[in-house]
Amino acid sequence: MTSYTELGLVNTKELFKKAVSGGYAIPAYNFNNLEQIQAIIQACVETKSPVVLQVSAGARKYANQNILKNMARGAVEYARELGYDIPIALHLDHGNSFELCKDCIESGFSSVMIDGSHLPYDENVELTRKVCEFAHSQKDYVTVEGELGVLAGVEDDVSAEHSDYTKPEEVMDFVSKTKVDSLAISIGTSHGRTKFKPEQCTRDANGVLIPPPLRFDILEEIEKKIPGFPIVLHGASSVPMEYVRMIEQFGGHLKDSVGIPEEQLRRAAKSAVCKINIDSDGRLAMTALIRKVLAEDPEEFDPRKLIGPARDELKKLYMHKNLNVLGSAGQA
Ligand SMILES: [Zn+2]
């Protein structure tokens, strides 16, 4: 059994409190390999941003929980070595059972998400309450994220055909019964790189898909019901067209890609939204650069030369997010 404090990690309590009052959002970046964690830490140290390192159940299967835990420990030491001790949380993304959350908590995660959003309301309350009870009773308080409302799209093991917006009238009851520390809501974000079907969008003069706007009216109503309570947005990648085009230029096919415009995320970050999850954008950046290198240098076979440029691009992308979208730069 390992407590996250032994790894040099923090839970999300203070991070979120400051983010809500400061009008910015903490980046939550997913990782499952070396280059991703290097890019995240380099970007967050250079921009002096706190960060949530996220591990999905799929990443845990891919990389092994022990390796991931020690990568998080390494990330803390790496940040210090780079000269700035940023607060780092290690968070389970979309935990789907009490056992998975317990397992992660006992192996050094500082925060977990229990996603009961697909369950009937009362079962979601019961499952979330049970995880909170366990997480909060640890020697070092582990924070818990719950979810109300369902996001459309596909992300590792999580998928839903249609989105189901969060009902503002349920949030107060959910938060007080479960004692969750933060709440993921559904206001129109979506998992994956095709966040909307073309028929849900309009097109600009160049035929690029313009998505429907986020439901800020629902967000405002939720904020009125639970003032100052930390809100989380999942599925908040912007799906930059420069990467989509680069991938297609070098042989990929990513038809009908569409994300959430960055201006809308910037607006959300200024509200009680204090954690914004970004995964697909990082996948696109890495794939774009890997495809480019493979296409332009067919003789290259050193994996470092193939993945290194992808890592550097990922760092650039995350610095941009911290500085210009989330507003978390300078807040560590
Ligand atoms: Zn998610």
XYZ file of C-alpha atoms and ligand atoms in Angstrom:
333
model
C 0.000 0.000 0.000
C 1.344 3.421 -1.039
C -0.007 6.828 -0.094
C 0.267 9.528 -2.731
C 2.184 11.790 -0.369
C 5.042 9.266 -0.471
C 5.197 9.867 -4.220
C 5.267 13.644 -3.784
C 1.777 14.081 -5.230
C -1.121 16.271 -4.046
C -4.886 15.718 -4.090
C -7.063 18.175 -6.013
C -8.688 19.967 -3.050
C -6.478 23.064 -2.909
C -5.881 23.089 -6.664
C -9.598 23.351 -7.372
C -10.295 25.889 -4.640
C -7.701 28.232 -6.118
C -8.817 27.564 -9.679
C -12.470 28.362 -8.938
C -11.659 31.619 -7.154
C -8.915 32.509 -9.653
C -11.055 32.017 -12.768
C -8.907 29.411 -14.502
C -8.979 25.636 -15.019
C -6.370 23.008 -14.149
C -5.265 20.941 -17.158
C -5.957 17.222 -16.923
C -3.760 15.467 -19.454
C -3.878 11.714 -20.018
C -0.695 9.693 -20.207
C 0.373 6.128 -20.797
C 3.936 6.436 -22.072
C 7.277 8.125 -21.468
C 7.093 10.796 -24.145
C 3.657 11.985 -23.028
C 4.732 12.409 -19.428
C 7.915 14.212 -20.461
C 5.911 16.614 -22.629
C 3.319 17.254 -19.900
C 5.911 17.987 -17.227
C 8.108 20.131 -19.495
C 5.085 22.177 -20.615
C 3.672 22.609 -17.116
C 7.027 23.491 -15.544
C 7.791 26.034 -18.262
C 4.386 27.656 -17.910
C 4.370 27.209 -14.097
C 1.035 25.411 -14.187
C -0.384 22.867 -11.735
C -1.393 19.643 -13.478
C -3.576 16.571 -13.108
C -1.970 13.482 -14.639
C -4.793 11.243 -15.776
C -4.811 7.493 -16.177
C -7.765 5.773 -17.803
C -8.690 2.152 -17.178
C -7.452 1.517 -20.716
C -4.090 3.149 -19.981
C -3.773 1.047 -16.856
C -4.238 -2.106 -18.913
C -1.824 -0.867 -21.587
C 1.016 0.338 -19.408
C 0.615 -1.493 -16.060
C -0.464 0.316 -12.899
C 2.899 -0.080 -11.149
C 4.777 1.445 -14.034
C 2.305 4.347 -14.228
C 2.581 4.994 -10.503
C 6.343 5.139 -10.715
C 6.150 7.368 -13.774
C 4.100 9.786 -11.667
C 6.754 9.624 -8.950
C 9.360 10.250 -11.634
C 7.309 13.176 -12.936
C 7.474 14.866 -9.526
C 11.248 14.419 -9.382
C 11.645 15.509 -12.997
C 9.718 18.750 -12.347
C 11.995 19.514 -9.393
C 15.037 18.756 -11.510
C 13.747 21.185 -14.149
C 13.746 23.786 -11.431
C 10.120 24.340 -10.460
C 8.111 22.300 -8.012
C 4.615 22.358 -9.568
C 1.721 20.637 -7.766
C 0.974 17.306 -9.483
C -2.066 15.095 -8.882
C -2.437 11.517 -10.133
C -6.039 10.856 -11.085
C -7.993 7.829 -12.257
C -10.128 8.835 -15.238
C -13.546 7.127 -15.556
C -13.275 4.583 -12.770
C -16.186 2.212 -13.331
C -16.260 0.273 -10.054
C -15.568 0.652 -6.344
C -12.861 -2.033 -6.607
C -10.953 -0.199 -9.353
C -11.051 3.065 -7.374
C -9.936 1.300 -4.189
C -7.110 -0.394 -6.024
C -5.868 2.908 -7.443
C -6.168 4.694 -4.086
C -4.151 1.958 -2.388
C -1.455 2.133 -5.030
C -0.805 5.875 -4.742
C -3.418 7.796 -6.733
C -4.286 11.125 -5.102
C -7.656 11.440 -6.837
C -10.169 9.151 -8.533
C -13.203 9.542 -10.711
C -16.108 7.207 -10.141
C -18.279 7.380 -13.221
C -21.766 6.165 -12.406
C -23.337 8.519 -14.925
C -24.746 5.645 -17.008
C -26.529 4.176 -13.947
C -29.992 5.104 -12.673
C -29.682 8.195 -10.428
C -30.023 6.397 -7.074
C -27.408 3.799 -8.019
C -25.014 6.529 -9.142
C -25.507 8.226 -5.742
C -24.885 4.989 -3.854
C -21.760 4.003 -5.802
C -20.274 7.500 -5.639
C -21.037 7.782 -1.920
C -19.292 4.469 -1.245
C -16.145 5.525 -3.124
C -16.089 8.905 -1.350
C -16.444 7.256 2.051
C -13.414 5.064 1.338
C -11.316 7.773 -0.343
C -11.962 10.385 2.326
C -11.177 8.026 5.215
C -7.618 7.400 4.025
C -4.755 8.734 6.144
C -4.144 11.214 3.328
C -7.499 12.455 2.003
C -8.058 11.268 -1.580
C -10.345 13.458 -3.679
C -13.222 12.052 -5.736
C -14.839 13.260 -8.955
C -18.386 12.117 -9.727
C -20.463 12.593 -12.859
C -24.042 13.545 -13.625
C -25.262 13.520 -17.211
C -23.808 11.505 -20.057
C -21.314 12.622 -22.716
C -21.571 11.263 -26.215
C -18.532 9.829 -27.991
C -15.901 7.156 -27.435
C -12.908 7.281 -25.088
C -11.000 4.088 -24.300
C -13.555 1.920 -22.509
C -16.194 4.627 -22.292
C -18.736 5.125 -25.021
C -22.243 6.489 -25.464
C -24.329 7.065 -28.550
C -26.140 10.202 -27.345
C -25.359 12.908 -24.846
C -27.712 13.512 -21.966
C -27.270 16.966 -20.415
C -26.812 17.284 -16.663
C -30.067 18.192 -14.898
C -29.376 21.250 -12.719
C -32.144 20.214 -10.309
C -30.176 17.059 -9.386
C -26.754 18.537 -8.595
C -27.390 19.814 -5.061
C -28.912 16.527 -3.947
C -26.099 14.521 -5.586
C -23.297 16.569 -4.085
C -24.741 16.573 -0.570
C -25.617 12.859 -0.536
C -22.323 11.628 -2.004
C -19.845 14.194 -0.558
C -17.941 14.281 -3.873
C -15.166 16.841 -4.190
C -15.899 17.766 -7.798
C -18.559 17.073 -10.400
C -18.179 16.289 -14.099
C -21.126 17.615 -16.064
C -22.509 17.255 -19.559
C -23.179 20.549 -21.360
C -22.288 19.589 -24.908
C -18.662 18.434 -24.794
C -18.028 14.955 -26.122
C -15.292 12.297 -26.117
C -13.081 11.573 -29.118
C -12.190 13.453 -32.312
C -15.642 13.388 -33.921
C -17.491 15.244 -31.214
C -20.584 15.867 -33.291
C -22.227 14.289 -36.281
C -22.003 16.471 -39.405
C -25.787 16.937 -39.315
C -25.491 18.548 -35.846
C -23.042 21.147 -37.229
C -22.999 23.965 -39.738
C -20.108 24.507 -42.197
C -17.936 27.549 -42.854
C -17.039 28.796 -46.349
C -14.252 26.191 -46.612
C -16.554 23.341 -45.652
C -15.048 22.983 -42.172
C -17.566 21.768 -39.592
C -18.729 24.344 -37.018
C -20.053 22.585 -33.891
C -23.127 23.632 -31.906
C -22.149 25.882 -28.946
C -21.771 24.536 -25.417
C -24.845 24.927 -23.199
C -23.622 27.776 -21.021
C -27.197 28.266 -19.828
C -27.074 24.847 -18.128
C -23.647 25.608 -16.639
C -24.965 28.878 -15.193
C -27.963 27.145 -13.654
C -25.701 24.517 -12.092
C -23.457 27.250 -10.672
C -26.495 28.888 -9.084
C -27.485 25.611 -7.391
C -23.996 24.864 -6.012
C -22.076 28.170 -5.932
C -18.292 27.793 -6.027
C -18.422 24.003 -6.254
C -15.675 22.599 -8.545
C -17.029 21.586 -11.964
C -15.168 19.371 -14.464
C -15.440 19.232 -18.243
C -14.577 15.999 -20.042
C -14.192 15.625 -23.797
C -12.798 19.146 -24.146
C -10.341 18.752 -27.002
C -10.505 21.322 -29.772
C -9.374 18.924 -32.518
C -7.011 21.418 -34.232
C -7.467 21.316 -38.008
C -3.708 21.800 -38.567
C -3.096 18.346 -37.076
C -6.024 16.738 -38.849
C -4.737 18.131 -42.153
C -1.169 17.009 -41.446
C -2.361 13.493 -40.654
C -4.387 13.387 -43.876
C -1.521 14.889 -45.895
C 0.711 12.013 -44.792
C -1.711 9.186 -45.471
C -4.202 9.185 -42.603
C -7.981 9.382 -42.812
C -9.852 11.335 -40.169
C -13.168 12.102 -41.754
C -15.586 14.552 -40.097
C -13.266 15.548 -37.241
C -14.690 18.298 -35.056
C -13.926 19.562 -31.547
C -14.873 22.271 -29.064
C -13.657 25.747 -30.082
C -10.987 27.067 -27.721
C -12.827 30.370 -27.080
C -15.688 28.396 -25.537
C -13.323 26.478 -23.279
C -11.655 29.735 -22.256
C -15.069 31.057 -21.287
C -15.848 27.887 -19.321
C -12.476 28.033 -17.535
C -13.363 31.471 -16.153
C -16.440 30.014 -14.413
C -16.663 27.305 -11.738
C -15.175 24.878 -14.286
C -11.848 24.139 -12.610
C -10.579 21.034 -14.453
C -10.634 20.512 -18.196
C -9.761 17.115 -19.679
C -7.791 17.099 -22.909
C -6.724 13.823 -24.513
C -7.669 13.686 -28.199
C -5.682 16.838 -29.082
C -2.520 15.225 -27.738
C -3.208 12.058 -29.716
C -3.658 14.110 -32.878
C -0.467 16.127 -32.320
C 1.608 12.990 -31.781
C 0.127 11.078 -34.700
C 0.590 14.065 -37.029
C 4.288 14.353 -36.235
C 4.946 10.605 -36.305
C 3.293 10.340 -39.725
C 5.293 13.328 -40.989
C 8.633 11.893 -39.886
C 7.832 8.439 -41.269
C 6.797 9.938 -44.611
C 9.676 12.378 -44.929
C 12.486 10.116 -43.765
C 11.797 6.547 -44.906
C 15.277 5.427 -43.849
C 14.830 6.403 -40.206
C 14.297 3.460 -37.884
C 15.355 4.769 -34.477
C 12.114 5.006 -32.465
C 13.498 8.038 -30.619
C 13.765 9.900 -33.905
C 10.181 8.938 -34.748
C 8.600 9.770 -31.392
C 10.920 12.602 -30.243
C 9.446 15.222 -32.598
C 5.948 14.094 -31.533
C 6.919 14.689 -27.904
C 8.186 18.193 -28.741
C 4.955 19.025 -30.567
C 2.924 17.728 -27.628
C 4.841 20.012 -25.284
C 4.127 22.975 -27.568
C 0.421 22.098 -27.657
C 0.165 21.807 -23.862
C 2.004 25.085 -23.307
C -0.518 26.743 -25.604
C -3.424 25.201 -23.699
C -2.087 26.344 -20.317
C -1.301 29.855 -21.545
C -4.177 30.638 -23.874
C -7.079 28.310 -23.148
C -7.135 27.193 -19.507
C -5.408 30.178 -17.948
C -3.466 27.883 -15.596
C -0.046 29.283 -16.576
C 1.654 31.098 -13.717
C -0.706 29.585 -11.133
C 1.659 26.949 -9.677
Zn -13.990 11.573 -19.976
